[in-house]
């Protein structure tokens, strides 16, 4: 590496690989097994490319109105971004500036630590329990803010609304951010707590529930005062972070949410069936409320199973550097027929 003054040194977030092979089954990045709503395809087909000569909107007012009606909040409680990663990154800049340590679990979305390092935010990782759960009392006491993925990733485990409220009630002088990327697939959203806790900030993404991972649209929900701070940060970085086409297609998705309710139910049913089948093969399967399962094989080591699945062009996620889950595999939930193929492959591998 060249030796120059001022170069940033940081360990970046490592995303799952993106293979592109014929006849593969890709279950390593928690993409939605079903395609976007037909209304999204229709909106894409009808989009006038001549509109792209103009800048996109600054406030995504039409999308905010549709989301507000869908979620039961007011438009001034919403901010739209270039994926929930964009929203979460801005949240670190907007909310965590006290100089005290921000708290998040030791086993969670890997980007939290990266953003803390990047923005020089002090942080403390709180160990999950032996059962990979968040213990609310571990988050009591002085801190500079809290961020929790709920359901958590990569464990898939959900923190109940009562437990989350314990954390909010004990930390009313700091922002508690709740990353609900997977809430569409199980558990209860923290939305009902917004009225009583102005320190609550919720993030969501269109990548998982709306099958629009390639589009990059996410949003934050919170008290209007928090949203105002977020918008000031956004306008200081990139006011046009949400492009015109992305806004139009995300709006079409919100307007056809019944479609996503159906596909979400199908994913949950397949997940529960697949988890039960793995348990019957003596896998330790963590209770998941997401579109993936985290499972530990017992008849074969995780590394070997990962490799043999990859040889069959079945891609799952393996975390060899994460000490607590180095013996586990995270398997996204595909369509039922895909998961039947995966299960057959696992049975064959484990019996050989």
CSV table of C-alpha atoms in Angstrom, one decimal:
chain,number,residue,atom,x,y,z
A,1,UNK,CA,0.0,0.0,0.0
A,2,UNK,CA,1.3,3.5,-0.8
A,3,UNK,CA,2.5,5.6,2.1
A,4,UNK,CA,0.6,8.9,2.1
A,5,UNK,CA,-0.6,11.1,4.9
A,6,UNK,CA,-4.3,11.1,5.8
A,7,UNK,CA,-5.3,7.7,4.4
A,8,UNK,CA,-8.1,6.1,6.3
A,9,UNK,CA,-7.4,2.6,7.8
A,10,UNK,CA,-10.5,0.6,8.5
A,11,UNK,CA,-11.7,-3.0,8.3
A,12,UNK,CA,-14.7,-2.9,6.0
A,13,UNK,CA,-17.9,-4.8,6.2
A,14,UNK,CA,-17.7,-8.1,4.3
A,15,UNK,CA,-20.9,-8.9,2.4
A,16,UNK,CA,-21.9,-12.4,1.2
A,17,UNK,CA,-20.5,-13.4,-2.1
A,18,UNK,CA,-22.6,-12.9,-5.2
A,19,UNK,CA,-22.1,-15.9,-7.5
A,20,UNK,CA,-23.7,-16.0,-10.9
A,21,UNK,CA,-23.8,-19.6,-12.1
A,22,UNK,CA,-26.4,-21.6,-14.0
A,23,UNK,CA,-28.8,-23.8,-12.0
A,24,UNK,CA,-27.4,-22.5,-8.6
A,25,UNK,CA,-29.4,-22.2,-5.5
A,26,UNK,CA,-28.4,-18.9,-3.8
A,27,UNK,CA,-29.2,-18.9,-0.1
A,28,UNK,CA,-26.3,-16.8,1.3
A,29,UNK,CA,-27.5,-13.2,1.4
A,30,UNK,CA,-31.1,-13.4,2.7
A,31,UNK,CA,-32.7,-12.2,-0.5
A,32,UNK,CA,-36.4,-12.6,-0.8
A,33,UNK,CA,-37.3,-15.9,-2.5
A,34,UNK,CA,-40.2,-14.4,-4.4
A,35,UNK,CA,-40.0,-11.7,-7.0
A,36,UNK,CA,-41.2,-8.1,-6.6
A,37,UNK,CA,-44.9,-7.4,-7.0
A,38,UNK,CA,-46.2,-7.4,-10.6
A,39,UNK,CA,-47.1,-3.8,-10.0
A,40,UNK,CA,-43.4,-3.0,-9.6
A,41,UNK,CA,-42.7,-4.6,-13.0
A,42,UNK,CA,-45.6,-2.6,-14.5
A,43,UNK,CA,-44.2,0.6,-13.1
A,44,UNK,CA,-40.8,-0.1,-14.4
A,45,UNK,CA,-42.2,-0.8,-17.9
A,46,UNK,CA,-44.2,2.4,-17.9
A,47,UNK,CA,-41.3,4.6,-16.6
A,48,UNK,CA,-40.4,7.4,-19.0
A,49,UNK,CA,-36.6,7.5,-19.3
A,50,UNK,CA,-36.8,11.2,-20.3
A,51,UNK,CA,-37.6,12.0,-16.7
A,52,UNK,CA,-34.1,11.1,-15.7
A,53,UNK,CA,-32.8,14.3,-17.1
A,54,UNK,CA,-34.2,16.0,-13.9
A,55,UNK,CA,-33.1,15.6,-10.3
A,56,UNK,CA,-35.0,13.2,-8.1
A,57,UNK,CA,-37.2,14.7,-5.3
A,58,UNK,CA,-35.7,15.9,-2.1
A,59,UNK,CA,-38.3,14.6,0.3
A,60,UNK,CA,-39.9,11.6,-1.5
A,61,UNK,CA,-43.3,13.0,-0.5
A,62,UNK,CA,-45.5,10.6,-2.4
A,63,UNK,CA,-43.6,7.6,-1.1
A,64,UNK,CA,-43.7,8.9,2.4
A,65,UNK,CA,-47.5,9.5,2.2
A,66,UNK,CA,-48.0,5.9,1.0
A,67,UNK,CA,-45.7,4.4,3.7
A,68,UNK,CA,-47.4,6.6,6.4
A,69,UNK,CA,-50.8,5.2,5.4
A,70,UNK,CA,-49.5,1.7,5.4
A,71,UNK,CA,-47.7,1.9,8.7
A,72,UNK,CA,-50.2,4.1,10.6
A,73,UNK,CA,-47.7,7.0,11.2
A,74,UNK,CA,-47.5,10.6,9.9
A,75,UNK,CA,-45.3,11.5,6.9
A,76,UNK,CA,-43.2,13.8,9.1
A,77,UNK,CA,-42.1,10.7,11.1
A,78,UNK,CA,-40.4,9.2,8.0
A,79,UNK,CA,-37.2,9.6,6.1
A,80,UNK,CA,-36.2,7.7,2.9
A,81,UNK,CA,-32.7,6.6,2.1
A,82,UNK,CA,-30.5,4.6,-0.3
A,83,UNK,CA,-31.2,1.3,1.4
A,84,UNK,CA,-31.5,0.9,5.2
A,85,UNK,CA,-27.7,0.8,5.3
A,86,UNK,CA,-27.8,4.5,4.2
A,87,UNK,CA,-30.4,5.2,6.9
A,88,UNK,CA,-28.3,3.4,9.6
A,89,UNK,CA,-25.1,5.1,8.6
A,90,UNK,CA,-26.8,8.5,8.9
A,91,UNK,CA,-28.2,7.5,12.2
A,92,UNK,CA,-24.7,6.9,13.6
A,93,UNK,CA,-23.8,10.4,12.4
A,94,UNK,CA,-27.0,12.0,13.7
A,95,UNK,CA,-27.6,10.4,17.0
A,96,UNK,CA,-24.4,9.1,18.6
A,97,UNK,CA,-22.3,12.1,19.4
A,98,UNK,CA,-22.2,12.3,23.2
A,99,UNK,CA,-18.7,10.8,23.5
A,100,UNK,CA,-20.1,7.9,25.5
A,101,UNK,CA,-20.1,4.3,24.2
A,102,UNK,CA,-22.9,3.1,21.9
A,103,UNK,CA,-24.1,-0.4,22.8
A,104,UNK,CA,-24.9,-3.3,20.5
A,105,UNK,CA,-24.7,-7.1,20.7
A,106,UNK,CA,-21.4,-8.9,20.1
A,107,UNK,CA,-23.2,-11.0,17.5
A,108,UNK,CA,-25.3,-8.9,15.2
A,109,UNK,CA,-25.2,-7.1,11.9
A,110,UNK,CA,-21.5,-6.5,11.2
A,111,UNK,CA,-21.9,-3.0,9.8
A,112,UNK,CA,-22.6,-1.5,13.2
A,113,UNK,CA,-19.0,-1.9,14.3
A,114,UNK,CA,-17.7,-0.7,10.9
A,115,UNK,CA,-19.8,2.5,11.2
A,116,UNK,CA,-18.7,3.1,14.7
A,117,UNK,CA,-15.1,2.8,13.7
A,118,UNK,CA,-15.6,4.9,10.6
A,119,UNK,CA,-17.2,7.8,12.4
A,120,UNK,CA,-15.1,7.5,15.5
A,121,UNK,CA,-18.0,6.6,17.7
A,122,UNK,CA,-17.0,4.8,20.9
A,123,UNK,CA,-18.8,1.5,21.3
A,124,UNK,CA,-19.2,-1.5,23.5
A,125,UNK,CA,-20.3,-4.9,22.3
A,126,UNK,CA,-22.7,-6.6,24.8
A,127,UNK,CA,-22.4,-10.4,24.8
A,128,UNK,CA,-25.6,-12.3,23.9
A,129,UNK,CA,-26.6,-14.9,26.4
A,130,UNK,CA,-25.6,-18.5,26.1
A,131,UNK,CA,-28.8,-19.0,24.1
A,132,UNK,CA,-27.9,-16.2,21.8
A,133,UNK,CA,-30.5,-13.8,23.2
A,134,UNK,CA,-30.4,-10.2,24.2
A,135,UNK,CA,-30.8,-9.7,28.0
A,136,UNK,CA,-32.5,-6.3,28.5
A,137,UNK,CA,-30.7,-5.5,31.9
A,138,UNK,CA,-27.4,-5.6,30.1
A,139,UNK,CA,-28.4,-2.4,28.4
A,140,UNK,CA,-29.2,-0.4,31.5
A,141,UNK,CA,-26.8,2.2,32.8
A,142,UNK,CA,-25.0,5.1,31.2
A,143,UNK,CA,-24.3,4.9,27.5
A,144,UNK,CA,-24.3,7.0,24.3
A,145,UNK,CA,-27.1,5.2,22.6
A,146,UNK,CA,-28.2,1.7,21.6
A,147,UNK,CA,-28.7,-0.2,18.4
A,148,UNK,CA,-30.5,-3.5,18.1
A,149,UNK,CA,-31.5,-5.6,15.1
A,150,UNK,CA,-34.8,-7.2,15.9
A,151,UNK,CA,-35.1,-9.9,14.8
A,152,UNK,CA,-31.4,-10.2,15.2
A,153,UNK,CA,-29.0,-11.2,12.4
A,154,UNK,CA,-27.4,-13.6,12.0
A,155,UNK,CA,-29.2,-15.5,14.8
A,156,UNK,CA,-32.8,-14.9,13.7
A,157,UNK,CA,-33.9,-14.5,17.3
A,158,UNK,CA,-36.6,-12.0,18.2
A,159,UNK,CA,-36.7,-9.7,21.3
A,160,UNK,CA,-40.2,-9.3,22.5
A,161,UNK,CA,-41.9,-5.9,22.6
A,162,UNK,CA,-42.1,-6.0,26.4
A,163,UNK,CA,-38.3,-6.6,26.6
A,164,UNK,CA,-37.6,-3.9,24.1
A,165,UNK,CA,-39.8,-1.5,26.1
A,166,UNK,CA,-37.7,-2.3,29.2
A,167,UNK,CA,-34.6,-1.1,27.3
A,168,UNK,CA,-36.4,2.0,26.0
A,169,UNK,CA,-37.8,3.0,29.5
A,170,UNK,CA,-34.3,2.7,31.0
A,171,UNK,CA,-32.6,4.7,28.3
A,172,UNK,CA,-34.8,7.7,27.7
A,173,UNK,CA,-31.9,10.2,27.5
A,174,UNK,CA,-30.4,8.5,24.4
A,175,UNK,CA,-31.6,7.3,21.0
A,176,UNK,CA,-32.5,3.6,20.9
A,177,UNK,CA,-32.3,2.5,17.2
A,178,UNK,CA,-34.2,-0.7,16.3
A,179,UNK,CA,-33.2,-2.3,12.9
A,180,UNK,CA,-36.3,-4.1,11.7
A,181,UNK,CA,-34.9,-5.4,8.4
A,182,UNK,CA,-36.6,-8.8,9.0
A,183,UNK,CA,-39.7,-7.9,10.9
A,184,UNK,CA,-41.9,-8.8,8.0
A,185,UNK,CA,-41.1,-12.5,8.6
A,186,UNK,CA,-42.0,-12.7,12.3
A,187,UNK,CA,-42.4,-10.9,15.6
A,188,UNK,CA,-44.2,-7.7,16.4
A,189,UNK,CA,-42.9,-4.3,15.2
A,190,UNK,CA,-41.8,-1.6,17.6
A,191,UNK,CA,-44.1,0.8,15.9
A,192,UNK,CA,-46.7,0.8,18.8
A,193,UNK,CA,-44.0,2.2,21.1
A,194,UNK,CA,-43.3,5.3,19.1
A,195,UNK,CA,-46.0,7.4,20.8
A,196,UNK,CA,-44.6,6.8,24.3
A,197,UNK,CA,-40.9,6.9,23.4
A,198,UNK,CA,-39.6,9.8,21.4
A,199,UNK,CA,-36.1,8.3,21.7
A,200,UNK,CA,-37.1,5.3,19.6
A,201,UNK,CA,-35.9,5.2,16.0
A,202,UNK,CA,-36.8,2.3,13.7
A,203,UNK,CA,-35.2,1.4,10.4
A,204,UNK,CA,-36.7,-0.7,7.6
A,205,UNK,CA,-35.7,-1.8,4.1
A,206,UNK,CA,-37.4,-2.8,0.9
A,207,UNK,CA,-34.6,-5.3,0.3
A,208,UNK,CA,-36.1,-8.2,2.3
A,209,UNK,CA,-39.9,-7.9,2.5
A,210,UNK,CA,-40.5,-6.2,-0.9
A,211,UNK,CA,-37.9,-8.3,-2.8
A,212,UNK,CA,-36.1,-5.1,-4.0
A,213,UNK,CA,-32.6,-5.7,-2.8
A,214,UNK,CA,-31.2,-4.5,-6.1
A,215,UNK,CA,-33.1,-1.3,-5.9
A,216,UNK,CA,-31.6,0.1,-2.7
A,217,UNK,CA,-34.4,1.8,-0.8
A,218,UNK,CA,-34.8,2.0,3.0
A,219,UNK,CA,-36.5,4.2,5.5
A,220,UNK,CA,-36.4,5.4,9.1
A,221,UNK,CA,-39.4,6.0,11.4
A,222,UNK,CA,-39.2,8.2,14.5
A,223,UNK,CA,-40.3,11.3,16.3
A,224,UNK,CA,-40.4,14.3,14.0
A,225,UNK,CA,-37.6,15.9,16.0
A,226,UNK,CA,-35.3,12.9,15.3
A,227,UNK,CA,-36.3,12.9,11.6
A,228,UNK,CA,-35.4,16.6,11.4
A,229,UNK,CA,-31.9,15.8,12.6
A,230,UNK,CA,-31.6,12.9,10.2
A,231,UNK,CA,-32.7,15.1,7.3
A,232,UNK,CA,-30.1,17.7,8.2
A,233,UNK,CA,-27.5,15.1,8.1
A,234,UNK,CA,-28.8,13.7,4.8
A,235,UNK,CA,-28.9,17.2,3.2
A,236,UNK,CA,-25.3,17.7,4.4
A,237,UNK,CA,-24.1,14.5,2.6
A,238,UNK,CA,-26.3,13.8,-0.4
A,239,UNK,CA,-29.8,15.4,-0.7
A,240,UNK,CA,-30.6,13.3,-3.8
A,241,UNK,CA,-29.7,10.0,-2.3
A,242,UNK,CA,-32.9,8.3,-3.5
A,243,UNK,CA,-33.1,8.2,-7.3
A,244,UNK,CA,-36.3,8.9,-9.2
A,245,UNK,CA,-36.7,5.3,-10.5
A,246,UNK,CA,-36.1,3.8,-7.1
A,247,UNK,CA,-38.8,6.0,-5.6
A,248,UNK,CA,-41.3,5.2,-8.3
A,249,UNK,CA,-40.8,1.4,-8.0
A,250,UNK,CA,-40.9,1.5,-4.2
A,251,UNK,CA,-44.1,3.4,-4.3
A,252,UNK,CA,-45.6,0.6,-6.6
A,253,UNK,CA,-44.5,-2.0,-4.0
A,254,UNK,CA,-46.2,-0.2,-1.1
A,255,UNK,CA,-49.4,0.2,-3.1
A,256,UNK,CA,-49.5,-3.6,-3.6
A,257,UNK,CA,-48.7,-4.7,-0.1
A,258,UNK,CA,-51.3,-7.5,-0.1
A,259,UNK,CA,-49.0,-9.4,-2.5
A,260,UNK,CA,-46.1,-9.1,0.0
A,261,UNK,CA,-48.2,-10.3,2.8
A,262,UNK,CA,-48.9,-13.5,0.9
A,263,UNK,CA,-45.3,-14.1,-0.1
A,264,UNK,CA,-44.2,-13.4,3.5
A,265,UNK,CA,-46.5,-16.1,4.8
A,266,UNK,CA,-45.2,-18.5,2.3
A,267,UNK,CA,-41.6,-17.8,3.4
A,268,UNK,CA,-42.5,-18.3,7.1
A,269,UNK,CA,-44.2,-21.6,6.4
A,270,UNK,CA,-41.2,-22.9,4.4
A,271,UNK,CA,-38.9,-21.7,7.1
A,272,UNK,CA,-40.7,-23.5,9.9
A,273,UNK,CA,-40.9,-26.7,7.8
A,274,UNK,CA,-37.2,-26.5,6.9
A,275,UNK,CA,-36.1,-25.8,10.5
A,276,UNK,CA,-38.1,-28.8,11.6
A,277,UNK,CA,-36.5,-31.0,9.0
A,278,UNK,CA,-33.0,-29.9,10.0
A,279,UNK,CA,-33.8,-30.5,13.7
A,280,UNK,CA,-34.8,-34.1,12.7
A,281,UNK,CA,-31.3,-34.5,11.3
A,282,UNK,CA,-29.9,-33.5,14.7
A,283,UNK,CA,-29.0,-30.0,13.7
A,284,UNK,CA,-29.2,-27.3,16.4
A,285,UNK,CA,-31.5,-24.8,14.9
A,286,UNK,CA,-32.0,-21.4,16.5
A,287,UNK,CA,-35.6,-20.2,16.7
A,288,UNK,CA,-35.9,-17.8,13.7
A,289,UNK,CA,-38.4,-15.1,13.0
A,290,UNK,CA,-36.6,-14.1,9.8
A,291,UNK,CA,-36.2,-15.4,6.2
A,292,UNK,CA,-33.2,-17.5,7.2
A,293,UNK,CA,-32.1,-20.1,9.8
A,294,UNK,CA,-28.9,-20.4,11.7
A,295,UNK,CA,-28.1,-24.0,12.2
A,296,UNK,CA,-25.3,-26.2,13.6
A,297,UNK,CA,-24.8,-29.6,12.1
A,298,UNK,CA,-23.7,-32.5,14.3
A,299,UNK,CA,-22.9,-35.3,11.9
A,300,UNK,CA,-20.5,-33.1,9.9
A,301,UNK,CA,-18.6,-29.9,10.6
A,302,UNK,CA,-20.0,-26.7,9.3
A,303,UNK,CA,-16.9,-26.0,7.1
A,304,UNK,CA,-17.2,-29.4,5.4
A,305,UNK,CA,-21.0,-29.1,4.8
A,306,UNK,CA,-20.5,-25.5,3.5
A,307,UNK,CA,-17.9,-26.8,1.0
A,308,UNK,CA,-19.9,-29.8,-0.2
A,309,UNK,CA,-23.0,-27.7,-0.7
A,310,UNK,CA,-21.0,-25.2,-2.7
A,311,UNK,CA,-19.7,-28.0,-4.9
A,312,UNK,CA,-23.3,-28.7,-5.7
A,313,UNK,CA,-23.8,-25.0,-6.5
A,314,UNK,CA,-25.8,-24.4,-3.3
A,315,UNK,CA,-24.6,-21.2,-1.6
A,316,UNK,CA,-25.1,-20.6,2.1
A,317,UNK,CA,-23.3,-18.4,4.6
A,318,UNK,CA,-20.4,-19.5,6.8
A,319,UNK,CA,-18.7,-17.3,9.4
A,320,UNK,CA,-15.4,-19.0,10.2
A,321,UNK,CA,-14.0,-15.9,11.9
A,322,UNK,CA,-17.0,-15.4,14.2
A,323,UNK,CA,-16.0,-17.5,17.2
A,324,UNK,CA,-19.4,-18.1,18.7
A,325,UNK,CA,-21.0,-19.3,15.4
A,326,UNK,CA,-18.1,-20.8,13.5
A,327,UNK,CA,-19.8,-24.2,13.8
A,328,UNK,CA,-23.0,-22.8,12.3
A,329,UNK,CA,-24.3,-22.1,8.8
A,330,UNK,CA,-26.8,-19.4,8.0
A,331,UNK,CA,-29.2,-20.6,5.3
A,332,UNK,CA,-31.6,-18.2,3.6
A,333,UNK,CA,-35.1,-19.5,2.9
A,334,UNK,CA,-35.9,-20.0,-0.8
A,335,UNK,CA,-39.0,-21.4,-2.3
A,336,UNK,CA,-40.3,-24.7,-1.1
A,337,UNK,CA,-39.0,-26.6,-4.1
A,338,UNK,CA,-35.5,-25.1,-3.6
A,339,UNK,CA,-35.5,-26.0,0.0
A,340,UNK,CA,-36.5,-29.5,-0.7
A,341,UNK,CA,-33.5,-29.8,-3.1
A,342,UNK,CA,-31.2,-28.3,-0.4
A,343,UNK,CA,-32.6,-30.7,2.3
A,344,UNK,CA,-32.0,-33.7,0.0
A,345,UNK,CA,-28.4,-32.5,-0.6
A,346,UNK,CA,-27.8,-32.1,3.2
A,347,UNK,CA,-29.2,-35.6,3.8
A,348,UNK,CA,-26.9,-37.1,1.2
A,349,UNK,CA,-23.9,-35.3,2.5
A,350,UNK,CA,-24.5,-36.1,6.1
A,351,UNK,CA,-25.1,-39.8,5.4
A,352,UNK,CA,-22.0,-40.3,3.2
